Coordinates of C-alpha atoms in Angstrom, one line a residue:
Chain A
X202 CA 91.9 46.3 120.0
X203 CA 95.2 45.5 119.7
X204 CA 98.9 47.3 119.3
X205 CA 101.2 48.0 116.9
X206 CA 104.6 49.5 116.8
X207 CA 105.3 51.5 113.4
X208 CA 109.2 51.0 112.8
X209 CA 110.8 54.4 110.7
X210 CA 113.4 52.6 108.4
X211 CA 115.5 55.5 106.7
X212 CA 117.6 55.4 104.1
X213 CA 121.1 55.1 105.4
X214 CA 122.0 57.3 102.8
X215 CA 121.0 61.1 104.3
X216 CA 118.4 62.5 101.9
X217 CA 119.6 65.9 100.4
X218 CA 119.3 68.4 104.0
X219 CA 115.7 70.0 103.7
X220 CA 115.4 73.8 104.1
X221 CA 114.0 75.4 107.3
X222 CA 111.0 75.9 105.6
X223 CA 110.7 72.3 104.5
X224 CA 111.5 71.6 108.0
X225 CA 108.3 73.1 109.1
X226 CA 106.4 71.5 106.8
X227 CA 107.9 68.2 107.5
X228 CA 106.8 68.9 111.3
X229 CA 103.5 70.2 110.4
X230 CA 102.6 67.0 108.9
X231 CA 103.3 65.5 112.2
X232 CA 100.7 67.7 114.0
X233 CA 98.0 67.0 111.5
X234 CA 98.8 62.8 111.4
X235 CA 98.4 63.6 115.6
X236 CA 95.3 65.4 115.1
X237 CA 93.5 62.9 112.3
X238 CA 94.3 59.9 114.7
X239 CA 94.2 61.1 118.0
X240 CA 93.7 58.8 120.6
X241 CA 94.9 56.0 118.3
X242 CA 98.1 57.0 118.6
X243 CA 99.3 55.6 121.9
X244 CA 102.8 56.6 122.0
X245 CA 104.1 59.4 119.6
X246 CA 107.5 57.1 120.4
X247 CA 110.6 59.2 119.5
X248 CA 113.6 59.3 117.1
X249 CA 116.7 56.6 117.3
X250 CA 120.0 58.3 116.9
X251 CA 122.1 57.4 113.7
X252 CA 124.9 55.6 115.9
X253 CA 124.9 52.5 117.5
X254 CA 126.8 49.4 118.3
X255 CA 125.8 45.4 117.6
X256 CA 126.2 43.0 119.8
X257 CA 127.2 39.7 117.8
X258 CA 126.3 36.0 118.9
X259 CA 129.9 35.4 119.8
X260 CA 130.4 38.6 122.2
X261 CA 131.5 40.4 120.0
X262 CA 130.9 44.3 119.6
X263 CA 130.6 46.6 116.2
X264 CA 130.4 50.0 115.9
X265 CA 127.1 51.5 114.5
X266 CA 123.9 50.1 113.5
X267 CA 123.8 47.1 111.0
X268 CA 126.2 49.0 108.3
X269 CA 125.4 46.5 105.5
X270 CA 121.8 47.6 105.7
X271 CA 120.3 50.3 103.2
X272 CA 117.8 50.9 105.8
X273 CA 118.3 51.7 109.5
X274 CA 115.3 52.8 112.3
X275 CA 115.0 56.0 112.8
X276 CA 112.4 55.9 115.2
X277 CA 108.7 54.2 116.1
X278 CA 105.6 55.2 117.1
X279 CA 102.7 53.2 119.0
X280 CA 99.3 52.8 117.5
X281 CA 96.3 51.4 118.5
X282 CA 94.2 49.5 115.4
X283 CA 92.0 46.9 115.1
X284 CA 93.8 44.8 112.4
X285 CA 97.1 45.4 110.2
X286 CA 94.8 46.8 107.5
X287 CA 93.6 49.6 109.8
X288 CA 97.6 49.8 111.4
X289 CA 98.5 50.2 107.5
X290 CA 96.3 53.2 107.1
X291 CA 97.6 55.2 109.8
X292 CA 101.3 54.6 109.0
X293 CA 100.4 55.9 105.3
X294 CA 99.3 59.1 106.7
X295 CA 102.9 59.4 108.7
X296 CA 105.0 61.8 107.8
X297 CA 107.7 59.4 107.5
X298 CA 105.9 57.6 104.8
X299 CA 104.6 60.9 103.0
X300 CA 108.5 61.7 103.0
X301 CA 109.2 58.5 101.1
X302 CA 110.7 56.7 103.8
X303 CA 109.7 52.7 104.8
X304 CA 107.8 51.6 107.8
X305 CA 107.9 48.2 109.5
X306 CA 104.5 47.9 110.7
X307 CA 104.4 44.7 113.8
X308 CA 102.2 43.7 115.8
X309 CA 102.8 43.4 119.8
X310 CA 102.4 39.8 121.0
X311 CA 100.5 41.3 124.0
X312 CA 102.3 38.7 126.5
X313 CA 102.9 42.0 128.5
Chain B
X174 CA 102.4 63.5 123.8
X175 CA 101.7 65.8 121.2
X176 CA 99.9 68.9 121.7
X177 CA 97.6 72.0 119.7
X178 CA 100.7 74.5 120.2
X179 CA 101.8 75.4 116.8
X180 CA 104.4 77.8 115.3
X181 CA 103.8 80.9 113.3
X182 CA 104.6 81.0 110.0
X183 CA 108.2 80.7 109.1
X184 CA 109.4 80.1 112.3
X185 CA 112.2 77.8 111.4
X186 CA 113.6 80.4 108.9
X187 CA 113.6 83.2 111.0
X188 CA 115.0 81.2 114.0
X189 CA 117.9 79.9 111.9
X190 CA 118.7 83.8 110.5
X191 CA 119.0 84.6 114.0
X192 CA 120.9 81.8 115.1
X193 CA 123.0 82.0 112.1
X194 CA 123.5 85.6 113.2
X195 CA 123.8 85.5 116.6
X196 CA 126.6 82.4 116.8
X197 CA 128.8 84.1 114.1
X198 CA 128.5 87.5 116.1
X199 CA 130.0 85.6 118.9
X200 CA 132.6 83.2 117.0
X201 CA 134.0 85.6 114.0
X202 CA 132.9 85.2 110.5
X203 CA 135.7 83.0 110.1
X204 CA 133.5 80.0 111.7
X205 CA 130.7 80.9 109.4
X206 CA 130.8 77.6 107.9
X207 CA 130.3 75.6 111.5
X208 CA 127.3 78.2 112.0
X209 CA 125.9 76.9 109.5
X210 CA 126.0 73.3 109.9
X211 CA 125.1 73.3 114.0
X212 CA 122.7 75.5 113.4
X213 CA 121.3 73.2 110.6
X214 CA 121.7 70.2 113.0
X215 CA 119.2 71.8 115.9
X216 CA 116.4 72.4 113.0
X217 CA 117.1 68.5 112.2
X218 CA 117.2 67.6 115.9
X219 CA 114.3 70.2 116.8
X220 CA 111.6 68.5 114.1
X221 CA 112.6 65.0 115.4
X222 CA 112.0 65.7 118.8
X223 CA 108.7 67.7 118.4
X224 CA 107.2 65.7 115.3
X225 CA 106.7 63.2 117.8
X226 CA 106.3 64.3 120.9
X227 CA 105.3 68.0 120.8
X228 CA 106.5 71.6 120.6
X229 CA 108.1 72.6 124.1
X230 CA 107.0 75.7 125.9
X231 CA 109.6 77.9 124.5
X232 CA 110.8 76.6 121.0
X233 CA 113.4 79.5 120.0
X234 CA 114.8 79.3 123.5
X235 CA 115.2 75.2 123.4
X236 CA 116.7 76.1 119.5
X237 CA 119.1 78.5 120.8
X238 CA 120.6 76.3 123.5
X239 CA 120.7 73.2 121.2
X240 CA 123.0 74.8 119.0
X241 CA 124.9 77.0 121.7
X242 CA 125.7 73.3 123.2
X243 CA 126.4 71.8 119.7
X244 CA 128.8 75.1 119.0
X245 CA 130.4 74.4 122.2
X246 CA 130.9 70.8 121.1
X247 CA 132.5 71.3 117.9
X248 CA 135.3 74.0 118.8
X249 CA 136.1 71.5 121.6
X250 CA 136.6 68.9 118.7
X251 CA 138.2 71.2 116.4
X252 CA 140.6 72.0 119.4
X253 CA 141.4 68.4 120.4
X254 CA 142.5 67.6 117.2
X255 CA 144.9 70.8 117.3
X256 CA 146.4 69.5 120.3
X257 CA 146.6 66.4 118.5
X258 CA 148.3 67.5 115.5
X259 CA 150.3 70.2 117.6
X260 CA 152.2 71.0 120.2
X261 CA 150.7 75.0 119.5
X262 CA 148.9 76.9 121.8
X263 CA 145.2 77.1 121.1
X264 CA 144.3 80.3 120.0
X265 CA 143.0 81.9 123.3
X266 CA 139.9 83.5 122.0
X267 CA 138.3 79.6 121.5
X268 CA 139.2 78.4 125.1
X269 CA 136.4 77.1 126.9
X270 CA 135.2 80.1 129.4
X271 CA 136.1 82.5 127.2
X272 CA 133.7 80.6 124.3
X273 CA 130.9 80.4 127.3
X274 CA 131.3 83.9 128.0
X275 CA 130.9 85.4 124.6
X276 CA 127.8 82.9 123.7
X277 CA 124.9 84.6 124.4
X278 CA 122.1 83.4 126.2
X279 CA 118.6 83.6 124.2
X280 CA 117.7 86.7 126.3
X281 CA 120.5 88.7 125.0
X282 CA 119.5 88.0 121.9
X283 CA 118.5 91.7 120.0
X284 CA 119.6 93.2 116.9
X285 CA 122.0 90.6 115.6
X286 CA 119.8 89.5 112.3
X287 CA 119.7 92.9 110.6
X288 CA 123.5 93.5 111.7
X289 CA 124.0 90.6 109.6
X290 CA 122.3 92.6 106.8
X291 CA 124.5 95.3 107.2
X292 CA 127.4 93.1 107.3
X293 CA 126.2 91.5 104.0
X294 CA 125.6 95.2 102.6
X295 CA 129.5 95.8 102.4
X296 CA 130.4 98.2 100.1
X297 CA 132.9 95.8 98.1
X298 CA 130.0 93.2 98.0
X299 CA 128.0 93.4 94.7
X300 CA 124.3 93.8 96.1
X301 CA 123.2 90.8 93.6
X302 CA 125.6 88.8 96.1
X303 CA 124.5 90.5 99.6
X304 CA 121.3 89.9 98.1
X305 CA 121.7 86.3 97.8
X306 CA 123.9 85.7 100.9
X307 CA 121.3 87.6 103.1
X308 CA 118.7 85.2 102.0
X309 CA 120.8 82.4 102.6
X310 CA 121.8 83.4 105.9
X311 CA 119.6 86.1 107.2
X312 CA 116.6 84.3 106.0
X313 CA 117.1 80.9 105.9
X314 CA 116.5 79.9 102.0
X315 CA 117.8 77.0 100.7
X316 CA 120.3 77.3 98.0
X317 CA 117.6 76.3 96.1
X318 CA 114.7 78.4 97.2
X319 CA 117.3 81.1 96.8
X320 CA 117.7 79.9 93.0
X321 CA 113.9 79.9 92.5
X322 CA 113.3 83.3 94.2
X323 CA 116.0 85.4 92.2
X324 CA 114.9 83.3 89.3
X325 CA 118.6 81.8 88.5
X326 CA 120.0 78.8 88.4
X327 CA 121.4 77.0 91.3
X328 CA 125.1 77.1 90.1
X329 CA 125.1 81.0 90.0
X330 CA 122.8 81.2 92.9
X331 CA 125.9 79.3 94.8
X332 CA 128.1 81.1 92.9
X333 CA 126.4 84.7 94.4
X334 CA 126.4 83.2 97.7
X335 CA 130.3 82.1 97.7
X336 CA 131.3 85.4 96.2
X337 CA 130.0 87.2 99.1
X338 CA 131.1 84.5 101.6
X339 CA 134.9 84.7 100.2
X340 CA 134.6 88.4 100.1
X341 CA 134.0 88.8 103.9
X342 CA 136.2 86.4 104.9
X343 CA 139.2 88.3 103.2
X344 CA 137.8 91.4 104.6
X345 CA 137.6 89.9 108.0
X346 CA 135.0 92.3 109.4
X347 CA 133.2 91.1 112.4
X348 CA 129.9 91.5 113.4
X349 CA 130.7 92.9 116.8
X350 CA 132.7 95.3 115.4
X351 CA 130.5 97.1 113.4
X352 CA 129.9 100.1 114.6
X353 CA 127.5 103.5 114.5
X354 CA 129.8 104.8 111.7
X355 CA 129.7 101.9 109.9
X356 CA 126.3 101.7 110.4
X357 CA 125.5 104.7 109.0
X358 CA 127.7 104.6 106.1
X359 CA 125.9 101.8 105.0
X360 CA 122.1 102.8 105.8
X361 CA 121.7 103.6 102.1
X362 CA 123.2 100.5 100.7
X363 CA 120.9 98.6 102.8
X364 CA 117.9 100.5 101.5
X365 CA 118.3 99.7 98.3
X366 CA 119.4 95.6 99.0
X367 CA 116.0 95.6 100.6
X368 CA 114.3 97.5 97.8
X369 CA 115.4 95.5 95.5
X370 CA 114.5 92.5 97.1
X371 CA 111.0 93.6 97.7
X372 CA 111.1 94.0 93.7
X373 CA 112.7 90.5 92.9
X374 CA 109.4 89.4 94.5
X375 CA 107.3 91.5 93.2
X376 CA 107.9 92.7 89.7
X377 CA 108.0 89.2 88.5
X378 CA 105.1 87.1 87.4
X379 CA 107.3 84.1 86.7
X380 CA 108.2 81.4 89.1
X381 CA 107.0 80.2 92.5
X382 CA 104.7 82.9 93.5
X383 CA 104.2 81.5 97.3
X384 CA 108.3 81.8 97.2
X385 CA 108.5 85.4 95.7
X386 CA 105.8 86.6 98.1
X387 CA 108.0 85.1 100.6
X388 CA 111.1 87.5 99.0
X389 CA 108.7 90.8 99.9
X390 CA 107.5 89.9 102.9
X391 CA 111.4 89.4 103.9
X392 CA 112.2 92.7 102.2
X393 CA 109.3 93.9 104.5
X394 CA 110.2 92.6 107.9
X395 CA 113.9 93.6 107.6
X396 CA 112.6 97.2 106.7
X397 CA 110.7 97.0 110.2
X398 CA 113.7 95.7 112.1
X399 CA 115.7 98.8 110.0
X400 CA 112.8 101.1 111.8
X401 CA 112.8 99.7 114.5
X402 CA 116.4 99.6 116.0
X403 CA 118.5 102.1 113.6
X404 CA 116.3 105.4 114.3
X405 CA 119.0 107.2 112.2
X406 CA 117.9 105.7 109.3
X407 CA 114.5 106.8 110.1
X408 CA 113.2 109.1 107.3
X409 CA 114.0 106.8 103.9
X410 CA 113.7 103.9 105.9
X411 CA 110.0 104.9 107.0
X412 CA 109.2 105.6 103.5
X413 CA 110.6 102.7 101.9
X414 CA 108.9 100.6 104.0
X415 CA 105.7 102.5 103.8
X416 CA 106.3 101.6 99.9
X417 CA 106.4 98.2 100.1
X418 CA 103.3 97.7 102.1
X419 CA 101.4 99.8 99.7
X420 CA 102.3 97.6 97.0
X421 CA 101.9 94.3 98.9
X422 CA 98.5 95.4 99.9
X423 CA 97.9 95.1 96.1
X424 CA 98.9 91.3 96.1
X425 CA 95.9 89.6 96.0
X426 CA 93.9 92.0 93.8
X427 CA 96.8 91.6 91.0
X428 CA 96.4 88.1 90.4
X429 CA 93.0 86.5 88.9
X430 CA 91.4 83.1 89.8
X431 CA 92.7 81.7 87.1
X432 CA 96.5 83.0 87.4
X433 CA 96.1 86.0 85.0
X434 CA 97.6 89.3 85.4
X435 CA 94.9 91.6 86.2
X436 CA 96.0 95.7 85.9
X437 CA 95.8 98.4 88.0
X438 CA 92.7 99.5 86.2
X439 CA 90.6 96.6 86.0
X440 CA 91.5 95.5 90.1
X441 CA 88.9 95.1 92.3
X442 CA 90.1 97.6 95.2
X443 CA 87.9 96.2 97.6
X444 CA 90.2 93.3 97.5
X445 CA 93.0 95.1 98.9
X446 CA 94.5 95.0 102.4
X447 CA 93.1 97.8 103.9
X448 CA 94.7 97.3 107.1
X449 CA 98.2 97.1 105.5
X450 CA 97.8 100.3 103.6
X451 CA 96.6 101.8 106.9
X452 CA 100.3 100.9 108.6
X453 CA 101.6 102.3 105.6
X454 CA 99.8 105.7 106.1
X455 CA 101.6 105.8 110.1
X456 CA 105.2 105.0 108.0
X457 CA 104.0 108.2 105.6
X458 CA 103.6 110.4 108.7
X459 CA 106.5 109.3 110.5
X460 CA 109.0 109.8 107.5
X461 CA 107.8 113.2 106.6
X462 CA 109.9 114.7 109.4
X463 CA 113.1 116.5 108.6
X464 CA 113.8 117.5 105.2
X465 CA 115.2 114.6 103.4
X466 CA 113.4 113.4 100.5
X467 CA 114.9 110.4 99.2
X468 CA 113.6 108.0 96.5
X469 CA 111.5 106.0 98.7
X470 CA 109.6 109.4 99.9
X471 CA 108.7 109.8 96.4
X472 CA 107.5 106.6 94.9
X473 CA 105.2 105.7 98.5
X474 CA 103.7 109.1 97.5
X475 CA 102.9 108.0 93.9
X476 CA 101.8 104.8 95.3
X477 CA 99.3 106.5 97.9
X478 CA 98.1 108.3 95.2
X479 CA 96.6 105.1 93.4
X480 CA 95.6 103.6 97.2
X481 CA 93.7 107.2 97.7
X482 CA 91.7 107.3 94.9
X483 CA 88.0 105.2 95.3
X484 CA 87.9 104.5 91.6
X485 CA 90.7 103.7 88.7
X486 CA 88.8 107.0 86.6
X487 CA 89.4 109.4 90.1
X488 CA 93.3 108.7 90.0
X489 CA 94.5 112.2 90.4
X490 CA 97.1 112.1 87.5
X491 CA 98.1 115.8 87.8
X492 CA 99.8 114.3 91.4
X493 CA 101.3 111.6 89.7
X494 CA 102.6 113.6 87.3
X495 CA 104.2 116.2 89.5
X496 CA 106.1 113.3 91.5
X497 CA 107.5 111.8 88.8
X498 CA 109.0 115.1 87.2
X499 CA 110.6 115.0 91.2
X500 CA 111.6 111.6 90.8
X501 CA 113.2 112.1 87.2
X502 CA 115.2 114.6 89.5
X503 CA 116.8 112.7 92.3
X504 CA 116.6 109.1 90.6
X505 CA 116.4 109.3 87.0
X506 CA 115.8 106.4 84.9
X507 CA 114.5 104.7 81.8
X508 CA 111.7 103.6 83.3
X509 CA 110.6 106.6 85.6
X510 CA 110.6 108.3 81.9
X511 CA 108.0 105.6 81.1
X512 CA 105.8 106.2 83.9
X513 CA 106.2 110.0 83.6
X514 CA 105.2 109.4 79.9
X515 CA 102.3 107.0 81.0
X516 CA 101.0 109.7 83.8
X517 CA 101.1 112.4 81.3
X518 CA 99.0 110.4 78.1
X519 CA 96.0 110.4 81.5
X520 CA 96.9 113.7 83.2
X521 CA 97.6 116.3 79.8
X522 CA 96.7 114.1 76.4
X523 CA 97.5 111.1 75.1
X524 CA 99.4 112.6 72.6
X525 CA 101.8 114.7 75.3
X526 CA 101.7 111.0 76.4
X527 CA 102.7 109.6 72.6
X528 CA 105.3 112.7 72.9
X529 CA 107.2 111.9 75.6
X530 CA 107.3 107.9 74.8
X531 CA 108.8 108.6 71.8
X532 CA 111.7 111.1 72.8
X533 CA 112.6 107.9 75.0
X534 CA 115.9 107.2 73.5
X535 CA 116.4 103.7 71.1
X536 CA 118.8 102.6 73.5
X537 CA 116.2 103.0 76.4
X538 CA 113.6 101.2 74.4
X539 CA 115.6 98.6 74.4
X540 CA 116.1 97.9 78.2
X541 CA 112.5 99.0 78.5
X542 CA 111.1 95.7 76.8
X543 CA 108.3 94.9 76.6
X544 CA 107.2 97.5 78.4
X545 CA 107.7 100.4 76.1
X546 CA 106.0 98.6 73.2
X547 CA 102.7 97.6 75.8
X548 CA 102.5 101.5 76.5
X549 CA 103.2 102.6 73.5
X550 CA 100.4 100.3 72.1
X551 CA 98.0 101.5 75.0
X552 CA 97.9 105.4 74.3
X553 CA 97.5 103.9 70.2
X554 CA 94.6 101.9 71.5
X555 CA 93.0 105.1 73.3
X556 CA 93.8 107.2 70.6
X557 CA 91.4 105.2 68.0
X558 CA 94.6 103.9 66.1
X559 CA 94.0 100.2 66.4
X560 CA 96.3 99.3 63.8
X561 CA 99.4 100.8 65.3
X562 CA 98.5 99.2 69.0
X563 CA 98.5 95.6 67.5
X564 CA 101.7 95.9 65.8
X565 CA 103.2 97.5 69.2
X566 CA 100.9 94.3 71.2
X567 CA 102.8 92.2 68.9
X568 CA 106.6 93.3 68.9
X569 CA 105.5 93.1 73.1
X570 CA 104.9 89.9 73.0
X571 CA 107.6 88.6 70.8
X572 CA 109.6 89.7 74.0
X573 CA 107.8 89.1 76.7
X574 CA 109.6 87.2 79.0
X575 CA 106.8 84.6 81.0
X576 CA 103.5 83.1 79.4
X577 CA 101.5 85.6 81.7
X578 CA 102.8 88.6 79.9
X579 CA 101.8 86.9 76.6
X580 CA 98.5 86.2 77.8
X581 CA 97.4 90.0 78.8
X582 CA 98.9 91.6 75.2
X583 CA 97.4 88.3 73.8
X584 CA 94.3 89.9 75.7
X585 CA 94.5 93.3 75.0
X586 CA 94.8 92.5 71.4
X587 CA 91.9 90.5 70.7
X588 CA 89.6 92.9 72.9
X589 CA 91.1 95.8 70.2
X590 CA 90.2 93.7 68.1
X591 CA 86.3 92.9 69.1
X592 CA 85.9 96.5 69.8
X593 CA 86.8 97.6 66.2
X594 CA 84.3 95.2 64.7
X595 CA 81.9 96.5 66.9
X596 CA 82.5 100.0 66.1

């Protein structure tokens, strides 16, 4: 067994703002990815803010995440899987990516 | 970690109408705008929080403070800047205790949505708009899903919805302020906002059909509130909503597998909700005391007839009949003349029936299409003259407005047609 972390890139851009109703669809979905994987999912993780500051190598501190990127994390999740193939299954059934959003699907190095 | 506690069903729409209507009660209809967005932005924060990591014990509660707090932060922003920009006194009302104060806690929380109603039900408001605005802000449509519901556009959807906006803004009204009078001055303007509403879902065969049930059972539950809290508006208010759950217990049975429109006469009443047309039957009794008859009393009586009778052939048209002669009375219109003419062609003769159709002015006929032509062509059909029911099948379906309505005359004609060859 081994672990993976899902990364939730979102568009930078804000997608049109979904209705309530689309809202409770939207957190539906979540429920049913929980209940299809269960104990695979080893940390439901949480959500990332849209602020942020960056460090640079010289000291130097900037306001907000990466800017020049189309895509900033919105959030993980934790899964348990036996290979990327079976890591890449369960992140297709996430809401983020039935919502049309990316996710950065890595592997933990398990020196921990 | 996530959990098995779920919400019911359109919890995030009925949560914001409240939320909507509870904030703007407490900070003027002036800040409707800012309502809107915090209250937006704690459904956004809400489904990022629980998607992940579960629903909390008591979601409305953890949705109320979220946007109380977020309220509180943006009048503090909005007064910063002031001070920025001037040396002016904030206005006191928006100081920070006072703004504490007057936010309610979720406890307190009571009538505030269907005040909202009322507020939207302003007499210099015309009810396409209220309509529009209430299910914007009462109950929590998108723009969009407001467009698709009423079956217009988006631009005139917005265009409703700003109308009504601008409208209370000039007339500065406030929640809070309305009072028992004003209540009851507007009782009957609400009745009909919500009648017509329930029809906008249901008349229709066009469009979305999950999103125009969603229009009556709106219409439905702001007709319970109405009983619930306004018991001066009991009597119409009973019947009316007695009304709509008569017809919504009809939903199902209306529709086909396959999409059709299937008519009163061929439904399967087995199929309808029994249990819905029982809560109607306590609405009946309850808004037969005192002596008003309104509209509502009238037409949930018509439609109790039809839920009454075991079979389509044991409809007891004399009853029908007599109501709508009432109804023609206190509500007349071109199409209670219709239905009166219908009831008659089964209660008296088709050609009473035929009779009365055709004393329906030209001008009527007009607004009446295609309904007029369909029953028209009907009472033809029963009468044995084929000929002049497909020409009256086929003026209805040169205006019928939605490929379902094509489909039945489409229907009815080539069945006419089969049974004459047969004959």
């Amino acid at each position: 067994m081994a672990k993976f972390m899902l990364l939730y890139r979102d568009a930078a851009e804000p997608r049109t703002q979904p209705s309530p109703e689309e809202m409770q669809a939207f957190l539906a979905m979540w429920g049913d990815w929980f209940q299809q994987f269960g104990t695979k999912i080893l940390d439901g993780g949480d959500a990332l803010l849209p602020t942020g500051r960056v460090l640079g190598p010289g000291g130097e501190v900037a306001n907000g995440p990466y800017v020049e990127a189309k895509e900033v994390i919105g959030g993980y999740s934790v899964v348990d899987a036996e290979h990327y193939e079976e890591a890449v299954e369960i992140a297709k059934a996430c809401p983020i990516a039935k919502i049309g959003g990316a996710i950065e699907i890595r592997e933990f190095a398990g020196y921990n | 970690m996530n959990d098995s506690r779920t919400l019911v069903e359109h919890f995030f729409r009925h949560e914001y109408g409240r939320l909507v209507a509870v904030l703007t009660r407490s900070l003027g209809i002036r800040n409707l705008p800012l309502v809107e967005d915090v209250v937006q932005t704690a459904l956004s924060k809400a489904i990022q929080g629980w998607g992940q990591n579960g629903i909390p014990d008591n979601p409305a509660a953890w949705l109320h403070r979220t946007a109380r707090n977020l309220a509180i932060d943006a009048l503090r922003r909005i007064q910063t800047e002031r001070r920025l920009l001037s040396s002016e006194c904030v206005e006191p009302s928006t100081s920070n205790d006072v703004l504490n104060a007057t936010l309610q806690s979720y406890e307190e929380v009571g009538d505030e949505p269907l005040r909202f109603f009322f507020l939207c039900c302003h007499p210099s408001i015309p009810t396409e708009s209220s309509i529009a605005f209430a299910l914007k802000t009462v109950s929590g449509f998108s723009i969009d899903e407001v467009a698709s519901a009423l079956l217009i556009s988006t631009a005139s959807a917005e265009k409703r919805i700003s109308r009504a906006k601008e409208k209370l803004r000039e007339l500065g009204t406030e929640l809070a302020e309305l009072d028992t009078k004003a209540i009851v001055s507007r009782i009957e303007a609400v009745q009909l906002a919500l009648y017509l509403l329930f029809n906008e879902g249901y008349a229709s065969s066009n469009g979305d059909s999950s999103l125009r049930n969603d229009l009556c059972n709106e219409a439905i539950r702001l007709a319970r509130m109405l009983v619930e809290v306004i018991p001066c508006s009991k009597s119409a208010s009973c019947a009316l909503l007695a009304l709509m759950l008569m017809h919504s217990a009809r939903f199902e049975a209306r529709v086909g597998r396959d999409g059709t429109i299937v008519l009163l006469e061929d439904q399967n009443r087995a199929q309808w909700n029994w249990s819905l047309i029982r809560e109607a039957m306590l609405w009946m009794a309850k808004s037969a005391s005192g002596d008003e008859l309104s509209r509502y009393h009238v037409e949930a009586a018509i439609a109790w007839e039809h839920c009454r009778a075991a079979s389509f052939d044991e409809v007891d048209w004399k009853a029908i009949t007599d109501r709508y002669r009432i109804l023609a009375e206190i509500q007349p219109s071109p199409m209670v003349q219709l239905n009166l003419a219908i009831a008659v062609s089964y209660a008296s003769s088709s050609e009473d029936g035929l009779n009365l159709l055709t004393q329906i002015s030209a001008k009527d006929r007009v607004r009446l299409r295609p309904w007029w032509d369909c029953a028209i062509a009907e009472i033809f059909h029963r009468l044995g003259r084929t000929q002049d029911a497909i020409a009256h099948w086929q003026d209805a379906i040169a205006l019928a407005t939605n490929f379902r309505q094509r489909e039945l005359i489409g229907n009815r004609i080539s069945n006419a047609k089969t049974t004459t060859l047969l004959e």
